Structures are given as structure tokens and as C-alpha cells.
Coordinates of C-alpha atoms in Angstrom, one line a residue:
X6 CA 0.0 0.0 0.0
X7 CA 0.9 3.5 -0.3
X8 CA 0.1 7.1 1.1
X9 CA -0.2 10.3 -1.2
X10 CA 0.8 13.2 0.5
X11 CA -0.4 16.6 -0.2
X12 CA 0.4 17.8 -3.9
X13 CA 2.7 15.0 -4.5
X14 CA 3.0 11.1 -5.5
X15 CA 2.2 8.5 -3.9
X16 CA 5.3 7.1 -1.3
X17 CA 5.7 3.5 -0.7
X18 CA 5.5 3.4 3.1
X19 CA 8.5 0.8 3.3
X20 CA 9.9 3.1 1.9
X21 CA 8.9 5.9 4.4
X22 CA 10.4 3.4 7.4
X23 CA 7.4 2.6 8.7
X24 CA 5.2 -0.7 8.5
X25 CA 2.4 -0.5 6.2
X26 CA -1.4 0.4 8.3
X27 CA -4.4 -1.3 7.0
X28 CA -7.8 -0.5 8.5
X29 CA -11.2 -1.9 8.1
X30 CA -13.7 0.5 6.6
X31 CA -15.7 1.2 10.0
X32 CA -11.9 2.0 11.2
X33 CA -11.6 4.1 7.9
X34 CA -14.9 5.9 8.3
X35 CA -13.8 6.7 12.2
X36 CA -10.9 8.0 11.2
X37 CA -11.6 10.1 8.2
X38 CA -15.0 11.1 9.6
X39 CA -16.7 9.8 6.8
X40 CA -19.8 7.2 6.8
X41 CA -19.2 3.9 5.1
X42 CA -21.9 4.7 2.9
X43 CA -20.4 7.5 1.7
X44 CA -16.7 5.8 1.2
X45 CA -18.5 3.1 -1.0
X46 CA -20.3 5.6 -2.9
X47 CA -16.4 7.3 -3.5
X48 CA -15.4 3.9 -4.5
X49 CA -17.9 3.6 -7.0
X50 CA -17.6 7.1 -8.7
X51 CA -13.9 5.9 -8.6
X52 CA -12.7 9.0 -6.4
X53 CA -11.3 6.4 -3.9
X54 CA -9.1 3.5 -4.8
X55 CA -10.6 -0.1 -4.7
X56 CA -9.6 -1.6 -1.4
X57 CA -7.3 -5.0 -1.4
X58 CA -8.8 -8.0 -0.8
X59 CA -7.8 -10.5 1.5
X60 CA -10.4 -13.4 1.6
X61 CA -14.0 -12.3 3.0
X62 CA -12.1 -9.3 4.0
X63 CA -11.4 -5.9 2.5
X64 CA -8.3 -3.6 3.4
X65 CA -7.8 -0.2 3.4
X66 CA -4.5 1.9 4.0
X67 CA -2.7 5.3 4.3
X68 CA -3.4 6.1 0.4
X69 CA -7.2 5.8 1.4
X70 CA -7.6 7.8 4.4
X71 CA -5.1 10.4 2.7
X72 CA -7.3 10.7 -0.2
X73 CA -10.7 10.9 2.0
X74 CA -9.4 13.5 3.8
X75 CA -8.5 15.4 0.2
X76 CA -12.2 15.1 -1.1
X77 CA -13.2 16.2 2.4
X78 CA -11.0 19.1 2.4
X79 CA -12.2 20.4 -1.6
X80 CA -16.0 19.8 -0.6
X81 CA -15.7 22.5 2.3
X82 CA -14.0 24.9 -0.5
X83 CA -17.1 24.9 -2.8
X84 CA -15.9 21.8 -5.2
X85 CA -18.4 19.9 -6.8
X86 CA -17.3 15.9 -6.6
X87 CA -17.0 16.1 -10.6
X88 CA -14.9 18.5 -10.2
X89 CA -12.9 16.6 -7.4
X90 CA -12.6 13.6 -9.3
X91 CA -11.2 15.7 -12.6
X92 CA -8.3 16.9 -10.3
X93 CA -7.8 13.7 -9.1
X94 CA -7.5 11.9 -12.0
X95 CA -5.1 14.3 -13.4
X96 CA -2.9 14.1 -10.0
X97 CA -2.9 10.2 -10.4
X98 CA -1.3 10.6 -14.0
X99 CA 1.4 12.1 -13.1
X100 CA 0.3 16.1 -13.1
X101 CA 1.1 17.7 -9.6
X102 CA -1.7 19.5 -7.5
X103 CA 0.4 21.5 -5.4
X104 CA 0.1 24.2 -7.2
X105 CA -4.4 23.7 -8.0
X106 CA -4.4 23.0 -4.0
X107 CA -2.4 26.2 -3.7
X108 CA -4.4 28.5 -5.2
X109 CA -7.5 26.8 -4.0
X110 CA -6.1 28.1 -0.9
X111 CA -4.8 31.5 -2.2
X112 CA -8.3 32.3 -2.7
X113 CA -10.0 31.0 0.3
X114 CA -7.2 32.5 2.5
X115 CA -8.3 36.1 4.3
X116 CA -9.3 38.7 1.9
X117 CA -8.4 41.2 4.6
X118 CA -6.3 42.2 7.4
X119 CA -9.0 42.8 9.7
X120 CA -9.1 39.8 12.5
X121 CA -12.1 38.2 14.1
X122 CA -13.1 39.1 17.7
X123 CA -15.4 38.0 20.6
X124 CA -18.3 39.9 22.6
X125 CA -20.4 38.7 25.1
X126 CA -23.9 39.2 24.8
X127 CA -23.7 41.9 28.2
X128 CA -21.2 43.8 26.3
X129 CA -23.0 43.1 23.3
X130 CA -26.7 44.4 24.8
X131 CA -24.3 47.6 26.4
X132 CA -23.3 48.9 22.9
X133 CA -27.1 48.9 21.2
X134 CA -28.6 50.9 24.1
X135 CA -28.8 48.8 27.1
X136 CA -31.4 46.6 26.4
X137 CA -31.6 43.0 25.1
X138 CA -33.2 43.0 21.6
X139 CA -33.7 38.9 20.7
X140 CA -35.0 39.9 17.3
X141 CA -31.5 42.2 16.2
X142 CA -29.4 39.6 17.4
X143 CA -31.3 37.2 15.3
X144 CA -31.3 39.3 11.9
X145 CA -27.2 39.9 13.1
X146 CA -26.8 36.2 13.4
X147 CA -28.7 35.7 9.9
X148 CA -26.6 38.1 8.1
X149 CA -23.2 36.9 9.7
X150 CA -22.5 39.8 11.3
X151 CA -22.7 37.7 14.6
X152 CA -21.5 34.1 15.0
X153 CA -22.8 31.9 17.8
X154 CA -20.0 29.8 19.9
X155 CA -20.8 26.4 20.4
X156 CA -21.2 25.9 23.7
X157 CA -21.5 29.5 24.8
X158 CA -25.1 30.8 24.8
X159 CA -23.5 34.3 26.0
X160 CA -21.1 34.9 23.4
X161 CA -20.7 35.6 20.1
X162 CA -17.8 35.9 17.3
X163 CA -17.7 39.0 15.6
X164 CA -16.2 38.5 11.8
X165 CA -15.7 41.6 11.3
X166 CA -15.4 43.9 14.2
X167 CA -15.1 47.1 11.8
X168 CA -18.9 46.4 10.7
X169 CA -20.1 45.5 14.0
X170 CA -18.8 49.3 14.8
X171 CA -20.5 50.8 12.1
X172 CA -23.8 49.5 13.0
X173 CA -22.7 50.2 16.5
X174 CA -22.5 54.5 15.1
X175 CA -25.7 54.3 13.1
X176 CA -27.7 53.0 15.7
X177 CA -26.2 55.8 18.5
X178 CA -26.7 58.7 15.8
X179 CA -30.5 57.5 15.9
X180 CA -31.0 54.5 13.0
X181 CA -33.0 51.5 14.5
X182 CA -31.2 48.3 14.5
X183 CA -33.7 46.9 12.3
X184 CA -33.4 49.5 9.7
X185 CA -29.5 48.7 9.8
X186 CA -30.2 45.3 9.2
X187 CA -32.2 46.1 6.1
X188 CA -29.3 48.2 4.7
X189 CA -26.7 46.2 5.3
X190 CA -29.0 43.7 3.1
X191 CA -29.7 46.2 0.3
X192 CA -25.6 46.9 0.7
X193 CA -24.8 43.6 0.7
X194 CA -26.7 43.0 -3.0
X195 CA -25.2 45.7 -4.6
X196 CA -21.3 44.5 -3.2
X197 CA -22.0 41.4 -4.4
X198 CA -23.3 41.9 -7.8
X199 CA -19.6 44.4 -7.9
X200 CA -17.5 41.2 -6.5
X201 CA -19.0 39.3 -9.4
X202 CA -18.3 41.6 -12.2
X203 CA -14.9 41.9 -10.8
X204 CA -14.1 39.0 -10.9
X205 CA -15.5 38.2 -14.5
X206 CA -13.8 40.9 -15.5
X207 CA -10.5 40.0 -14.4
X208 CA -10.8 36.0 -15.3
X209 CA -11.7 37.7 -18.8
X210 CA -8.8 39.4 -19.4
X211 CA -6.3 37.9 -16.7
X212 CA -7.2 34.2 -15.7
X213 CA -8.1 32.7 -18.5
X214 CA -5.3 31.9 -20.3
X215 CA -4.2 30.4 -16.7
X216 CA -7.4 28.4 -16.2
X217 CA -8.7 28.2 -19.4
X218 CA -7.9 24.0 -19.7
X219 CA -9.7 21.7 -17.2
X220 CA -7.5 20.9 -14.7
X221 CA -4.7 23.5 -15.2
X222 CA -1.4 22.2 -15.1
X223 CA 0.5 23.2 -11.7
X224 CA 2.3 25.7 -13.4
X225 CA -0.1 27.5 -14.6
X226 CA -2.0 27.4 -11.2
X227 CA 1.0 28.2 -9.2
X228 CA 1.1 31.7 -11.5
X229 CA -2.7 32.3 -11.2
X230 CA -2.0 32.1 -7.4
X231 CA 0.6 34.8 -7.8
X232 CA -1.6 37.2 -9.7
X233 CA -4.4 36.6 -7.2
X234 CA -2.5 37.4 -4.4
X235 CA -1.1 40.6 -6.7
X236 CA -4.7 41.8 -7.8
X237 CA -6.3 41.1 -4.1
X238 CA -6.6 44.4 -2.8
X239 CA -7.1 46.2 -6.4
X240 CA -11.1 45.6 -6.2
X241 CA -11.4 47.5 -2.9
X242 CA -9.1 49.9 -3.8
X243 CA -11.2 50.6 -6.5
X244 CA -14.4 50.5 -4.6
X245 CA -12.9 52.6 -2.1
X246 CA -12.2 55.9 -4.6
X247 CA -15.3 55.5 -6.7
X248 CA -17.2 55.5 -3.0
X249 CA -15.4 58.3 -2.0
X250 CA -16.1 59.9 -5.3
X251 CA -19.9 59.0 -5.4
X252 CA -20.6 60.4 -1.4
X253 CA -18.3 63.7 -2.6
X254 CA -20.7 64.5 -5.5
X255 CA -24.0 63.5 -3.8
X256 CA -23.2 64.8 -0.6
X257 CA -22.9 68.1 -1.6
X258 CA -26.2 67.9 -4.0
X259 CA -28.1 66.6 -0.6
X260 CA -26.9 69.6 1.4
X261 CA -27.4 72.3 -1.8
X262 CA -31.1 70.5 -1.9
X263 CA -31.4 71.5 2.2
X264 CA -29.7 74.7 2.5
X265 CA -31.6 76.5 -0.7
X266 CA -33.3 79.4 0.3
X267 CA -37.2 78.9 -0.4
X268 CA -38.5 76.3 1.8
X269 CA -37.8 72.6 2.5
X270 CA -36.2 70.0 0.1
X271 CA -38.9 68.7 -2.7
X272 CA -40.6 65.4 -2.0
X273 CA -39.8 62.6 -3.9
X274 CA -42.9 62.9 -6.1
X275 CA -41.9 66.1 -7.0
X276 CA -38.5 64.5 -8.6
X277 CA -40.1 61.8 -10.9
X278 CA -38.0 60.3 -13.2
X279 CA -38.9 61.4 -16.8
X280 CA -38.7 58.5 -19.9
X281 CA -37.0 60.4 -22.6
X282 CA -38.0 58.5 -26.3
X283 CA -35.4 56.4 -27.5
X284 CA -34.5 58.3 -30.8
X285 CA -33.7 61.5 -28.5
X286 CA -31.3 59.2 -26.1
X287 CA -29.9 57.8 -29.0
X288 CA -29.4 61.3 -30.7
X289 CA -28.1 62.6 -27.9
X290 CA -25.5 60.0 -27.5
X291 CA -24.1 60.8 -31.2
X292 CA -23.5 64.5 -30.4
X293 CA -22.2 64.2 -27.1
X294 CA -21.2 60.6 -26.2
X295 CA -23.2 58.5 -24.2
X296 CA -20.5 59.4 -21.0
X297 CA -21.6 63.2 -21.2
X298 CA -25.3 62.7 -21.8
X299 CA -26.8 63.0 -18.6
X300 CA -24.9 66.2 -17.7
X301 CA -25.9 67.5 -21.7
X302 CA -29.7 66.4 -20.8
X303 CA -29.7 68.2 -17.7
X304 CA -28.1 71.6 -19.3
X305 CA -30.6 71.5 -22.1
X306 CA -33.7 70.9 -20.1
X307 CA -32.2 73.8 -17.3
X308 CA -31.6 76.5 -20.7
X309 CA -35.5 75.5 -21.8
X310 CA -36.6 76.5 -18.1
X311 CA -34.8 79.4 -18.3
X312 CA -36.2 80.1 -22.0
X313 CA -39.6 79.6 -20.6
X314 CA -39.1 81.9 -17.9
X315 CA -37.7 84.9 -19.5
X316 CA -40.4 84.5 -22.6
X317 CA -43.3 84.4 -19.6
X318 CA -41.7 87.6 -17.8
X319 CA -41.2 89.1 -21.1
X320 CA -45.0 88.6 -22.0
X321 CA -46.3 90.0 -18.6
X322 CA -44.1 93.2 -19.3
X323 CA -45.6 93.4 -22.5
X324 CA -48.8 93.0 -21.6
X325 CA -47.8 95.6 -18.5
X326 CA -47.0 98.3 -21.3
X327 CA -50.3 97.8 -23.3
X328 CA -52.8 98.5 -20.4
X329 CA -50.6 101.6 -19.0
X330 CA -52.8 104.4 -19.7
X331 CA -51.3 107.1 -21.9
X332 CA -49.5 109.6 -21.4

């Protein structure tokens, strides 16, 4: 028998200076923390090698254990068992997985520095206000903002101690922890639906020619590894300066809309969106470019107001003159 250790060939354990082990499959299925149903059902998708047979008696060894504890480890990362059984088969002919296995765990390693903490649910109940809310805690726990610890019905592990602190803010400046909870949801969406183009944008132009054959070869995978850990912090970077640019510009409209002289900001009905027809966007876009139409919409429909408005106080003057009385 032999043992396959991670991202290499398999070692003949004579070899290794140690007697061969052999186990039974309830002794497998204990030690690998698999069922014997499922270690059959591996055998017969031929993920796991066929045990040796020694009269009514089957034997397992090293090489099996090793590999359940593989298939167990790419499940928990997301891997379909297709998938599993693709990379396996290409490691048993001779093509290396330390390099797939190492950027499997380039990019489930930490996507940032920040480091997981622990609150108690009296310190927790002292930062919202005092009093114990079993319906927050709930939507936090739903959301992952809170983890519970085994074990520990008064604690919890915070992920991300930075969030937990915002929400902390919002709900001190006046926001209700449920109405937190709902934009944290709505934010979550939208960050989401960013990761996602990210990341087809960059397999697009930068992965694919890395991962664009089923299984890559290690070498290909060790450089996609290096690029990921290279392009890591580029999509928050990014996020970062376009947020920064996006609360700039609509900060200041909010505050214009709410310091203008002339009574309160308009309601929302009064700001309807209008459908323009297609021809004019479309007409627009060829004189201007479809970047500066918006800002080209805007100025047009502002110079017709301000058409209007000068024709109207031009008519009233007019009509002002006619019904003076003569001199």
C-alpha cells in the first residue's frame, strides 16, 4: 500500500520506514470522519481507490484515508465531486496538485487584514442601548455579522469587528437596528453583484489563459496564485475611490437640496423620473457621447426652463406696457 501526501506522488511506506497500516472500513470511516456509505459511494464514482482484498475481507491503508481526507477538504472549499474527481485523476497521471491545491487556498485565504473578535452578549446588549433585543441579534446572526460559539449561549464571534462598529454608530446617531439590518441587506446586493463583475472581468482578461484547460497544469496554477495574491486588494481599492467619489458628489447635492433658500427639500414625487424617447437618447449620444449625456440632458432641459421663464416675464411686461394708460 501507499500514502499520497499533499500535492505530490504517492510514497511507498516501506519506503517511508514505517510498516504499512491497513484498516477496516468502520476504522476508515472513524478516522476520516466519513460514513461507510459515503466511502462506498467514493469507490464507485472511482474517487477512492478499490480496497485489497484478503479473503472475506477488505483492506484499506494510508493512500485511502489520505485521499478521503482530500475530497473532504475540496467539498468544504465549494468543489463539486466532478470537479474533485477531474483533479484527481489528473494528480494520479502524473500532473502535480500543489500548485491547484495552492491556489484553492490563495483564494479562500483572508481577503483582509482585519481579525475576528469575541463579545459577550452583556457587552454586546451595552453597545445597542442597554437593552436586550432577541429579534436584532437574530437578523445579526442571519446576516453573519454575529456568530454563535458552540457551547457559549453568552457569546458571540464578531467577523468583522469594523462592521459591527458601524452598525454600533448608526444605531447611536439614531437608526433603528432593524433599519440597519435592512441596509446592510440592500448593501450587501449591490457588493456582491460588484464582486461578481470583478471577478469576470478579471478571469476575462487575466485568468483565462491560466485556467482556461480543465485541470490546469501546476504551473499555470502556481502563477494564477501569484496574480491573485497581486490583484487582491485592487477591487477594494477601486471600490474605495469610486465610494469616495460617489458620497463627494452626492453629498454636496443633498446639502445644496437642504440649505436652498425657499423652503424645505422637494418630496420625492416632486422628482419623478422622466422617460425620454429612445431616438432622442440615441441622438443625444451621437452629439455628445453616451459618457456626457446626462450632464448635456440636464443643461438643455435647465436652458429651456430658463427660456420659458424669461419669454413668460417678457409677456407679462408686455402686456404691463399695453394696459398703461397714456401719457
Amino acid at each position: 500500500m501507499s500514502e499520497q501526501p499533499a500535492g505530490g506522488r504517492p510514497v511507498d511506506e516501506k519506503v517511508a520506514g514505517r510498516p504499512a497500516a491497513e484498516y477496516r472500513i468502520e476504522d476508515l470511516a472513524h478516522l476520516s470522519g466519513a460514513t461507510v456509505r459515503t466511502i462506498r459511494a467514493y469507490q464507485d464514482r472511482g474517487l477512492l481507490p478499490r480496497p485489497e482484498r484478503r479473503g472475506r475481507s477488505n483492506v484499506y491503508g494510508d493512500a485511502h484515508l489520505a485521499r478521503l481526507r482530500q475530497i473532504a477538504d475540496l467539498l468544504d472549499r465549494g468543489y463539486t465531486l466532478a470537479s474533485i474527481k477531474e483533479l484527481l485523476e489528473a494528480w494520479d497521471a502524473g500532473r502535480g496538485l500543489g500548485g491547484v491545491l495552492g491556489l484553492v487556498a490563495e483564494v479562500n485565504g483572508p481577503w483582509t487584514d482585519e481579525q475576528a473578535d469575541r463579545i459577550t452578549r452583556a457587552e454586546l446588549d451595552a453597545t445597542f442601548g442597554g437593552t436586550p433585543d432577541e429579534r436584532a441579534v437574530q437578523e445579526a446572526v442571519e446576516l453573519g455579522v454575529l456568530e454563535r460559539v458552540p457551547g457559549r449561549d453568552d457569546e458571540f464571534l464578531v467577523p468583522s469587528p469594523q462592521e459591527l462598529a458601524v452598525a454600533a454608530e448608526l444605531y447611536t446617531a439614531g437608526v433603528p437596528l432593524l433599519a440597519i439590518a435592512g441596509h446592510l441587506r440592500e448593501l450587501r446586493a449591490q457588493v456582491e453583484h460588484i464582486a461578481a463583475r470583478f471577478l469576470e472581468f478579471t478571469t476575462e482578461h487575466v485568468f483565462a489563459r491560466y485556467l482556461g484547460h480543465r485541470p490546469p497544469t501546476d504551473e499555470d496554477a502556481a502563477e494564477a496564485a501569484s496574480l491573485v495574491r497581486r490583484l487582491r486588494p485592487l477591487a477594494q481599492q477601486t471600490v474605495d475611490a469610486e465610494l469616495a467619489r460617489a458620497m463627494r458628489i452626492f453629498a454636496t447635492r443633498h446639502l445644496q437640496q437642504h440649505l436652498t433658500p425657499g423652503g424645505p427639500p422637494a418630496r420625492d414625487d416632486e422628482h419623478r423620473a422622466v422617460v425620454l424617447p429612445a431616438a432622442t437618447v440615441q441622438a443625444v449620444h451621437g452629439l455628445v457621447g453616451a459618457a456626457n449625456a446626462p450632464a448635456f440632458i440636464a443643461a438643455a432641459a435647465e436652458r429651456e426652463v430658463q427660456a420659458r421663464t424669461l419669454d413668460a416675464l417678457t409677456a407679462r411686461a408686455r402686456e404691463a406696457a399695453e394696459g398703461a394708460p397714456s401719457p
